[in-house]
Amino acid sequence: MPYEVFLALRYLRSRRKRRLARATSVAAIGGIAMGVAALIVAFALSNGFRDEMRAKILQGTAHLSVVRADGRPVENYSELAIRIRQVRGVVSASATTYDGALARGTKGSGYAVIRGIEPETAQTGWLREGSYGPLFEVSANAVPNAVVGADLAARIGLATGDVFQVQPANDSSVRRLRVAGVFRSGLFEYDSTWIYVGIETATQFAGNNHAASVMSVQVLDVDNVKQVSADVSKSLGPTYTIIDWQQANQPLFAALALERRMGLFIIGLIIAIATLNITTMLILVVVERRRDIAILNALGATRTGVMLLFIIEGVVVGAIGAAAGVVIGFIACAIGNHYKLVSLPPDVYSISNVPLIARPSEMLIAALVAFVLSVLATIYPARAASRMRPVEALRDS
């Protein structure tokens, strides 16, 4: 074993009589560990919020929205759906409509979005009560059926089987709907406003019989949506405009990316400050070990060897702190997910709970950042030790 490694490890272990140096070492390890753990939790929180928002949005909305360039309704939506499904990468294509309305229940009224859908678009996994089936059946009592968001139903006082009134934004007449089911998506914007009805019912409410406002397209790979969008546009020509989910939600994800960068930058500064404890520790060790350094120089140790000795000592402290931080960060994420500690007001953030998603690559990045900063923090005190003159050090000691 090289003497530099041997002495560095020995200095770390033999500090029973030097309590101040031992305390600074523990503080350095603890500071780095807490910084790394905080960075991992910040990564995990950012990942969880972004992925949760993305999953909720993609479940309820189209990956591609196809509309007429002139703004007119799509009358031949069945034929158009067949043409879109022939494009490579497209899973499904169906007609849909979005129309604002005022919904009235037993407890009051509230703003709603009436969304007309076809059977293949129904989100059966969101249902809490009832069924989507009645939406596409002819009602015997001439009252169309609807599936209502859970928060909207609770706010205006609706339950399965109730009949309530809606007034479309573009029509002064009042229509009636029967609650065939209640859904909860987990995204507050949907749960508090959306009302699902059959596409035929929605077009009748809007005054456009057998016409849809949008074609909703689902793709096989949501990350490759740009290429599929280009292929669909090429197939349909300039008559139609295609908007993908990234364009529709660009402001939201841009804000999340900015928040992520700023948060990680601030926590990176915290880690940098924590690594300064290593500089303080090594300066204290150099002062305490002046006599040992002088003896090493007198025995023929090179400046590089002395410098390397203290760099190794700082690197070991940084590595222990980084490893401890990874363990603490992983445990913190596991506890947070188990007890759902990160809860948010859904009316502000759209989701009520954020999972902590810690990825191995990001945990490695956090540890490497701390390790590199720890190495840089050792340079000044190590150079100071290597430049110490033996005669002056022995005289002062």
Tab-separated table of C-alpha atoms in Angstrom, residues 31-278:
chain	number	residue	atom	x	y	z
A	31	GLY	CA	-23.179	18.110	5.185
A	32	ILE	CA	-22.326	16.311	1.959
A	33	ALA	CA	-24.731	13.469	2.757
A	34	MET	CA	-27.609	15.860	3.413
A	35	GLY	CA	-26.820	17.818	0.242
A	36	VAL	CA	-26.740	14.689	-1.919
A	37	ALA	CA	-29.934	13.382	-0.315
A	38	ALA	CA	-31.669	16.729	-0.930
A	39	LEU	CA	-30.556	16.699	-4.573
A	40	ILE	CA	-31.864	13.152	-5.068
A	41	VAL	CA	-35.213	14.038	-3.473
A	42	ALA	CA	-35.413	17.160	-5.664
A	43	PHE	CA	-34.749	15.040	-8.757
A	44	ALA	CA	-37.372	12.503	-7.641
A	45	LEU	CA	-39.978	15.166	-6.839
A	46	SER	CA	-39.466	16.871	-10.187
A	47	ASN	CA	-39.688	13.538	-12.031
A	48	GLY	CA	-42.804	12.506	-10.143
A	49	PHE	CA	-44.665	15.765	-10.709
A	50	ARG	CA	-43.794	15.917	-14.410
A	51	ASP	CA	-44.565	12.249	-15.073
A	52	GLU	CA	-47.820	12.369	-13.101
A	53	MET	CA	-49.021	15.459	-14.941
A	54	ARG	CA	-48.012	13.984	-18.275
A	55	ALA	CA	-49.735	10.656	-17.578
A	56	LYS	CA	-52.974	12.314	-16.476
A	57	ILE	CA	-52.997	14.668	-19.463
A	58	LEU	CA	-52.273	11.915	-21.985
A	59	GLN	CA	-54.965	9.658	-20.541
A	60	GLY	CA	-57.698	12.231	-20.967
A	61	THR	CA	-56.725	14.103	-24.109
A	62	ALA	CA	-55.648	13.259	-27.623
A	63	HIS	CA	-52.030	12.703	-28.587
A	64	LEU	CA	-52.893	14.464	-31.847
A	65	SER	CA	-55.822	16.793	-32.474
A	66	VAL	CA	-56.924	17.166	-36.099
A	67	VAL	CA	-59.103	20.171	-36.951
A	68	ARG	CA	-60.145	21.828	-40.183
A	69	ALA	CA	-57.881	24.717	-41.150
A	70	ASP	CA	-60.914	26.908	-41.896
A	71	GLY	CA	-62.417	26.280	-38.447
A	72	ARG	CA	-65.537	24.525	-39.745
A	73	PRO	CA	-66.860	21.290	-38.146
A	74	VAL	CA	-65.706	17.931	-39.501
A	75	GLU	CA	-68.781	16.413	-41.162
A	76	ASN	CA	-67.264	13.277	-42.705
A	77	TYR	CA	-65.476	12.210	-39.519
A	78	SER	CA	-66.034	8.472	-40.071
A	79	GLU	CA	-64.222	8.536	-43.415
A	80	LEU	CA	-61.541	10.830	-42.017
A	81	ALA	CA	-60.947	8.453	-39.093
A	82	ILE	CA	-60.334	5.578	-41.542
A	83	ARG	CA	-57.744	7.638	-43.440
A	84	ILE	CA	-55.935	8.630	-40.224
A	85	ARG	CA	-55.822	5.041	-38.902
A	86	GLN	CA	-53.920	3.989	-42.039
A	87	VAL	CA	-50.967	6.205	-41.057
A	88	ARG	CA	-48.093	4.297	-39.495
A	89	GLY	CA	-47.844	4.799	-35.722
A	90	VAL	CA	-51.529	5.667	-35.220
A	91	VAL	CA	-53.436	3.458	-32.779
A	92	SER	CA	-56.906	4.978	-33.010
A	93	ALA	CA	-58.779	7.991	-34.365
A	94	SER	CA	-62.228	9.126	-33.285
A	95	ALA	CA	-64.437	12.195	-33.409
A	96	THR	CA	-64.930	14.406	-30.371
A	97	THR	CA	-66.292	17.797	-29.388
A	98	TYR	CA	-65.599	20.285	-26.613
A	99	ASP	CA	-68.365	22.754	-25.710
A	100	GLY	CA	-68.695	24.994	-22.680
A	101	ALA	CA	-71.912	24.886	-20.697
A	102	LEU	CA	-73.565	25.769	-17.411
A	103	ALA	CA	-74.627	22.704	-15.395
A	104	ARG	CA	-77.304	22.908	-12.677
A	105	GLY	CA	-77.826	20.378	-9.916
A	106	THR	CA	-79.597	20.173	-6.561
A	107	LYS	CA	-76.828	22.071	-4.730
A	108	GLY	CA	-76.194	24.769	-7.287
A	109	SER	CA	-74.613	25.349	-10.667
A	110	GLY	CA	-71.130	25.376	-12.136
A	111	TYR	CA	-69.137	25.720	-15.335
A	112	ALA	CA	-68.750	22.494	-17.314
A	113	VAL	CA	-67.201	21.238	-20.527
A	114	ILE	CA	-69.435	18.873	-22.473
A	115	ARG	CA	-67.216	16.433	-24.314
A	116	GLY	CA	-68.774	14.292	-27.002
A	117	ILE	CA	-67.028	10.960	-27.516
A	118	GLU	CA	-67.303	7.743	-29.480
A	119	PRO	CA	-67.325	4.339	-27.727
A	120	GLU	CA	-63.612	3.629	-28.301
A	121	THR	CA	-62.647	6.896	-26.549
A	122	ALA	CA	-64.404	6.104	-23.251
A	123	GLN	CA	-61.973	5.995	-20.299
A	124	THR	CA	-63.417	2.977	-18.496
A	125	GLY	CA	-60.544	2.908	-16.003
A	126	TRP	CA	-61.681	6.233	-14.562
A	127	LEU	CA	-65.225	5.117	-13.688
A	128	ARG	CA	-66.206	5.149	-10.015
A	129	GLU	CA	-69.917	4.558	-10.529
A	130	GLY	CA	-72.147	3.507	-13.397
A	131	SER	CA	-71.174	2.805	-16.997
A	132	TYR	CA	-70.339	4.492	-20.302
A	133	GLY	CA	-72.657	2.141	-22.181
A	134	PRO	CA	-75.862	4.233	-21.864
A	135	LEU	CA	-74.113	7.200	-23.549
A	136	PHE	CA	-74.265	5.407	-26.887
A	137	GLU	CA	-77.760	3.959	-26.524
A	138	VAL	CA	-81.039	5.606	-27.528
A	139	SER	CA	-82.767	6.635	-24.303
A	140	ALA	CA	-86.389	5.518	-24.028
A	141	ASN	CA	-87.419	8.670	-22.128
A	142	ALA	CA	-85.617	10.961	-24.598
A	143	VAL	CA	-83.200	12.188	-21.895
A	144	PRO	CA	-79.597	11.594	-23.051
A	145	ASN	CA	-77.134	10.023	-20.637
A	146	ALA	CA	-73.853	11.474	-19.374
A	147	VAL	CA	-70.845	10.554	-17.236
A	148	VAL	CA	-69.883	13.400	-14.897
A	149	GLY	CA	-66.603	14.279	-13.182
A	150	ALA	CA	-66.579	13.389	-9.472
A	151	ASP	CA	-65.719	16.897	-8.216
A	152	LEU	CA	-68.323	18.536	-10.448
A	153	ALA	CA	-70.952	16.022	-9.290
A	154	ALA	CA	-70.130	16.692	-5.639
A	155	ARG	CA	-70.147	20.475	-6.115
A	156	ILE	CA	-73.550	20.749	-7.797
A	157	GLY	CA	-75.114	17.733	-6.056
A	158	LEU	CA	-75.401	14.898	-8.584
A	159	ALA	CA	-75.485	11.121	-8.180
A	160	THR	CA	-75.966	8.219	-10.578
A	161	GLY	CA	-79.527	8.233	-11.907
A	162	ASP	CA	-80.178	11.952	-11.303
A	163	VAL	CA	-81.450	14.203	-14.063
A	164	PHE	CA	-79.850	17.645	-14.276
A	165	GLN	CA	-79.944	20.663	-16.579
A	166	VAL	CA	-77.240	22.046	-18.844
A	167	GLN	CA	-77.245	25.218	-20.895
A	168	PRO	CA	-74.717	25.160	-23.763
A	169	ALA	CA	-72.694	28.333	-24.181
A	170	ASN	CA	-73.807	28.828	-27.787
A	171	ASP	CA	-77.498	28.063	-27.154
A	172	SER	CA	-80.062	29.793	-24.937
A	173	SER	CA	-82.186	26.652	-24.573
A	174	VAL	CA	-81.860	24.420	-21.520
A	175	ARG	CA	-81.176	20.703	-22.080
A	176	ARG	CA	-81.500	17.779	-19.702
A	177	LEU	CA	-79.077	14.935	-19.048
A	178	ARG	CA	-79.263	11.820	-16.899
A	179	VAL	CA	-76.212	10.807	-14.844
A	180	ALA	CA	-75.177	7.344	-16.089
A	181	GLY	CA	-71.914	7.329	-14.164
A	182	VAL	CA	-69.269	9.285	-12.262
A	183	PHE	CA	-65.564	9.282	-13.142
A	184	ARG	CA	-62.387	10.382	-11.376
A	185	SER	CA	-59.242	10.868	-13.444
A	186	GLY	CA	-57.019	12.286	-10.695
A	187	LEU	CA	-56.588	15.542	-12.635
A	188	PHE	CA	-58.659	18.271	-11.013
A	189	GLU	CA	-59.266	20.165	-14.249
A	190	TYR	CA	-61.074	17.148	-15.708
A	191	ASP	CA	-62.856	15.985	-12.557
A	192	SER	CA	-64.265	19.441	-11.793
A	193	THR	CA	-65.551	20.403	-15.254
A	194	TRP	CA	-65.893	17.541	-17.720
A	195	ILE	CA	-69.169	15.871	-18.700
A	196	TYR	CA	-68.926	12.959	-21.158
A	197	VAL	CA	-71.820	12.436	-23.586
A	198	GLY	CA	-72.189	10.515	-26.830
A	199	ILE	CA	-70.910	12.281	-29.945
A	200	GLU	CA	-74.430	12.424	-31.412
A	201	THR	CA	-75.787	14.113	-28.282
A	202	ALA	CA	-72.956	16.633	-28.234
A	203	THR	CA	-73.384	17.598	-31.893
A	204	GLN	CA	-77.127	18.058	-31.383
A	205	PHE	CA	-76.469	20.355	-28.433
A	206	ALA	CA	-74.005	22.358	-30.555
A	207	GLY	CA	-76.422	22.586	-33.486
A	208	ASN	CA	-74.149	20.662	-35.862
A	209	ASN	CA	-75.899	17.373	-36.531
A	210	HIS	CA	-73.490	14.577	-37.458
A	211	ALA	CA	-70.440	16.879	-37.280
A	212	ALA	CA	-67.443	16.894	-34.958
A	213	SER	CA	-65.170	19.760	-34.001
A	214	VAL	CA	-61.991	17.705	-33.463
A	215	MET	CA	-60.567	14.321	-34.436
A	216	SER	CA	-58.764	12.777	-31.474
A	217	VAL	CA	-55.831	10.591	-32.480
A	218	GLN	CA	-53.909	8.224	-30.195
A	219	VAL	CA	-50.395	7.173	-31.249
A	220	LEU	CA	-48.276	4.160	-30.382
A	221	ASP	CA	-45.244	6.107	-29.111
A	222	VAL	CA	-46.070	9.448	-27.472
A	223	ASP	CA	-42.395	10.486	-27.589
A	224	ASN	CA	-42.405	10.057	-31.374
A	225	VAL	CA	-45.517	12.170	-31.819
A	226	LYS	CA	-43.746	14.751	-34.010
A	227	GLN	CA	-42.980	12.200	-36.716
A	228	VAL	CA	-46.501	10.748	-36.640
A	229	SER	CA	-47.920	14.284	-36.785
A	230	ALA	CA	-45.875	14.998	-39.911
A	231	ASP	CA	-47.075	11.750	-41.526
A	232	VAL	CA	-50.725	12.524	-40.724
A	233	SER	CA	-50.342	16.052	-42.080
A	234	LYS	CA	-48.809	14.684	-45.272
A	235	SER	CA	-51.654	12.207	-45.658
A	236	LEU	CA	-54.476	14.719	-45.087
A	237	GLY	CA	-53.014	17.714	-46.886
A	238	PRO	CA	-53.430	21.437	-46.109
A	239	THR	CA	-57.158	21.157	-45.441
A	240	TYR	CA	-56.483	20.079	-41.858
A	241	THR	CA	-54.306	21.420	-39.025
A	242	ILE	CA	-52.602	18.997	-36.604
A	243	ILE	CA	-51.752	19.920	-33.015
A	244	ASP	CA	-49.780	17.393	-30.937
A	245	TRP	CA	-49.915	17.070	-27.147
A	246	GLN	CA	-46.500	18.697	-26.716
A	247	GLN	CA	-47.634	21.843	-28.535
A	248	ALA	CA	-50.929	21.968	-26.648
A	249	ASN	CA	-49.178	21.734	-23.246
A	250	GLN	CA	-45.930	23.530	-24.057
A	251	PRO	CA	-46.355	26.378	-21.501
A	252	LEU	CA	-46.950	23.897	-18.673
A	253	PHE	CA	-43.948	21.684	-19.395
A	254	ALA	CA	-41.706	24.691	-20.083
A	255	ALA	CA	-42.588	26.068	-16.643
A	256	LEU	CA	-41.886	22.673	-15.043
A	257	ALA	CA	-38.491	22.475	-16.795
A	258	LEU	CA	-37.530	25.965	-15.580
A	259	GLU	CA	-38.611	25.128	-12.035
A	260	ARG	CA	-36.576	21.925	-12.154
A	261	ARG	CA	-33.411	23.697	-13.337
A	262	MET	CA	-33.627	26.432	-10.717
A	263	GLY	CA	-34.340	23.998	-7.906
A	264	LEU	CA	-31.414	21.766	-8.827
A	265	PHE	CA	-29.115	24.790	-9.181
A	266	ILE	CA	-29.964	26.016	-5.683
A	267	ILE	CA	-29.445	22.587	-4.124
A	268	GLY	CA	-26.173	22.273	-6.067
A	269	LEU	CA	-25.016	25.453	-4.342
A	270	ILE	CA	-25.932	23.886	-0.997
A	271	ILE	CA	-23.718	20.895	-1.818
A	272	ALA	CA	-20.885	23.245	-2.837
A	273	ILE	CA	-21.152	25.021	0.513
A	274	ALA	CA	-21.200	21.679	2.316
A	275	THR	CA	-17.973	20.608	0.610
A	276	LEU	CA	-16.249	23.671	2.067
A	277	ASN	CA	-16.350	21.756	5.355
A	278	ILE	CA	-13.739	19.474	3.792
